[in-house]
Amino acid sequence: MIHQIMDLKNGKSVLCPVYDFSLHTRSERVIEIQPKPIILIDGILIFAEPRLRQLMDMRIYVETDADERILRRARRDMAERGRDLDGIIEQCLATVKPMHNKYVEPTKAYADIIINGGLNDRAYDLVKNKIQSNLR
């Protein structure tokens, strides 16, 4: 990913692997991503890798209430990934919650901006203005 971000920043297109959530692994598919003036990187562990953080001009952490995260996950996993509620609960208690607390939550310390549950209009305005400024 680090090399792909560097390539995009240098004006080169990249082939991005597509993850298959039902199989818990990468699929055979890839998508081509073209370089653009603004590159948005999304992911729960993007701040964990120092070399990746160094490539970012702005780091935004979206903090969402734990209950809301679990409910969204349950809905998505049942609707899109064919999982049942018992399996989702087991996975959340065994791995999702402990791994979030150990690996994801601490990375918010690397954020320039923390947007609380998507309810922070000032933060959105700040991000929008920064992006517009970079596009000029």
Tab-separated table of C-alpha atoms in Angstrom:
chain	number	residue	atom	x	y	z
A	1	MET	CA	0.000	0.000	0.000
A	2	ILE	CA	2.850	2.370	0.806
A	3	HIS	CA	4.345	1.885	-2.651
A	4	GLN	CA	0.937	2.315	-4.273
A	5	ILE	CA	0.325	5.614	-2.447
A	6	MET	CA	3.791	6.794	-3.484
A	7	ASP	CA	3.025	5.849	-7.099
A	8	LEU	CA	-0.310	7.716	-6.990
A	9	LYS	CA	1.404	10.790	-5.522
A	10	ASN	CA	3.918	10.553	-8.373
A	11	GLY	CA	1.163	10.490	-11.013
A	12	LYS	CA	1.162	6.752	-11.723
A	13	SER	CA	-1.918	4.512	-11.710
A	14	VAL	CA	-1.988	1.434	-9.468
A	15	LEU	CA	-3.783	-1.902	-9.370
A	16	CYS	CA	-5.595	-2.314	-6.056
A	17	PRO	CA	-6.542	-5.782	-4.809
A	18	VAL	CA	-10.188	-6.381	-3.906
A	19	TYR	CA	-10.898	-8.113	-0.583
A	20	ASP	CA	-13.577	-10.810	-0.407
A	21	PHE	CA	-15.218	-10.465	3.003
A	22	SER	CA	-17.187	-13.689	2.649
A	23	LEU	CA	-13.940	-15.671	2.199
A	24	HIS	CA	-11.801	-13.484	4.515
A	25	THR	CA	-9.104	-13.067	1.873
A	26	ARG	CA	-8.200	-11.155	-1.276
A	27	SER	CA	-10.130	-12.090	-4.372
A	28	GLU	CA	-8.615	-12.512	-7.816
A	29	ARG	CA	-10.088	-9.124	-8.807
A	30	VAL	CA	-8.151	-5.871	-8.897
A	31	ILE	CA	-9.289	-2.358	-9.703
A	32	GLU	CA	-7.200	0.279	-11.389
A	33	ILE	CA	-6.913	3.534	-9.490
A	34	GLN	CA	-5.887	6.652	-11.388
A	35	PRO	CA	-3.849	9.420	-9.719
A	36	LYS	CA	-5.846	12.497	-8.680
A	37	PRO	CA	-4.991	15.781	-6.955
A	38	ILE	CA	-6.568	14.472	-3.741
A	39	ILE	CA	-5.998	10.916	-2.524
A	40	LEU	CA	-8.351	9.615	0.168
A	41	ILE	CA	-7.206	6.562	2.109
A	42	ASP	CA	-9.795	4.753	4.194
A	43	GLY	CA	-9.239	1.986	6.699
A	44	ILE	CA	-9.300	1.152	10.364
A	45	LEU	CA	-5.534	0.594	10.623
A	46	ILE	CA	-4.138	3.242	8.264
A	47	PHE	CA	-2.472	5.159	11.116
A	48	ALA	CA	-0.761	2.066	12.556
A	49	GLU	CA	2.070	2.103	10.006
A	50	PRO	CA	4.480	5.058	10.466
A	51	ARG	CA	5.646	5.046	6.820
A	52	LEU	CA	2.045	5.295	5.632
A	53	ARG	CA	1.290	8.130	8.083
A	54	GLN	CA	4.258	10.071	6.684
A	55	LEU	CA	2.662	10.057	3.233
A	56	MET	CA	-0.514	11.720	4.521
A	57	ASP	CA	-1.024	15.473	4.422
A	58	MET	CA	-3.995	15.266	6.772
A	59	ARG	CA	-5.003	12.438	9.096
A	60	ILE	CA	-8.668	12.191	10.083
A	61	TYR	CA	-9.968	9.723	12.668
A	62	VAL	CA	-13.716	9.149	12.664
A	63	GLU	CA	-14.726	8.144	16.173
A	64	THR	CA	-18.044	6.330	16.411
A	65	ASP	CA	-19.853	5.082	19.502
A	66	ALA	CA	-19.108	1.391	20.204
A	67	ASP	CA	-22.787	0.390	20.285
A	68	GLU	CA	-23.361	2.047	16.926
A	69	ARG	CA	-20.290	0.331	15.420
A	70	ILE	CA	-21.505	-3.105	16.578
A	71	LEU	CA	-25.045	-2.567	15.305
A	72	ARG	CA	-23.789	-1.368	11.917
A	73	ARG	CA	-21.466	-4.367	11.702
A	74	ALA	CA	-24.260	-6.805	12.580
A	75	ARG	CA	-26.583	-5.329	9.964
A	76	ARG	CA	-23.869	-5.322	7.285
A	77	ASP	CA	-22.577	-8.822	8.064
A	78	MET	CA	-26.074	-10.329	7.909
A	79	ALA	CA	-27.173	-8.442	4.787
A	80	GLU	CA	-23.967	-8.459	2.744
A	81	ARG	CA	-21.863	-11.316	4.068
A	82	GLY	CA	-24.450	-13.972	4.876
A	83	ARG	CA	-23.487	-14.302	8.527
A	84	ASP	CA	-25.873	-15.102	11.380
A	85	LEU	CA	-26.281	-13.086	14.576
A	86	ASP	CA	-24.723	-15.723	16.851
A	87	GLY	CA	-21.596	-15.830	14.685
A	88	ILE	CA	-21.372	-12.048	14.611
A	89	ILE	CA	-21.700	-11.814	18.401
A	90	GLU	CA	-19.065	-14.518	18.905
A	91	GLN	CA	-16.645	-12.809	16.517
A	92	CYS	CA	-17.212	-9.371	18.064
A	93	LEU	CA	-16.558	-10.592	21.603
A	94	ALA	CA	-13.634	-12.841	20.696
A	95	THR	CA	-11.713	-10.655	18.260
A	96	VAL	CA	-13.360	-7.466	17.023
A	97	LYS	CA	-13.711	-5.642	20.345
A	98	PRO	CA	-10.342	-6.670	21.831
A	99	MET	CA	-8.494	-5.914	18.585
A	100	HIS	CA	-10.217	-2.541	18.244
A	101	ASN	CA	-9.166	-1.626	21.785
A	102	LYS	CA	-5.613	-2.856	21.282
A	103	TYR	CA	-4.839	-1.714	17.729
A	104	VAL	CA	-7.394	0.761	16.348
A	105	GLU	CA	-8.340	3.018	19.281
A	106	PRO	CA	-4.721	3.949	20.154
A	107	THR	CA	-4.037	5.175	16.600
A	108	LYS	CA	-6.333	8.163	17.038
A	109	ALA	CA	-3.366	9.779	18.797
A	110	TYR	CA	-1.846	10.200	15.305
A	111	ALA	CA	-4.869	12.058	13.919
A	112	ASP	CA	-4.776	15.729	13.056
A	113	ILE	CA	-8.561	15.871	13.340
A	114	ILE	CA	-10.983	13.633	15.225
A	115	ILE	CA	-14.530	13.714	13.925
A	116	ASN	CA	-16.901	12.489	16.614
A	117	GLY	CA	-19.516	10.138	15.234
A	118	GLY	CA	-20.022	12.189	12.115
A	119	LEU	CA	-21.711	14.969	14.095
A	120	ASN	CA	-18.962	17.575	13.928
A	121	ASP	CA	-19.850	20.236	11.335
A	122	ARG	CA	-16.804	22.359	12.205
A	123	ALA	CA	-14.481	19.449	11.521
A	124	TYR	CA	-16.232	18.770	8.194
A	125	ASP	CA	-15.867	22.439	7.240
A	126	LEU	CA	-12.187	22.375	8.182
A	127	VAL	CA	-11.569	19.288	6.038
A	128	LYS	CA	-13.603	20.689	3.132
A	129	ASN	CA	-11.701	23.997	3.245
A	130	LYS	CA	-8.330	22.210	3.383
A	131	ILE	CA	-9.225	20.057	0.365
A	132	GLN	CA	-10.508	23.075	-1.584
A	133	SER	CA	-7.336	24.974	-0.715
A	134	ASN	CA	-5.181	22.099	-2.009
A	135	LEU	CA	-7.174	21.969	-5.253
A	136	ARG	CA	-6.553	25.645	-6.011
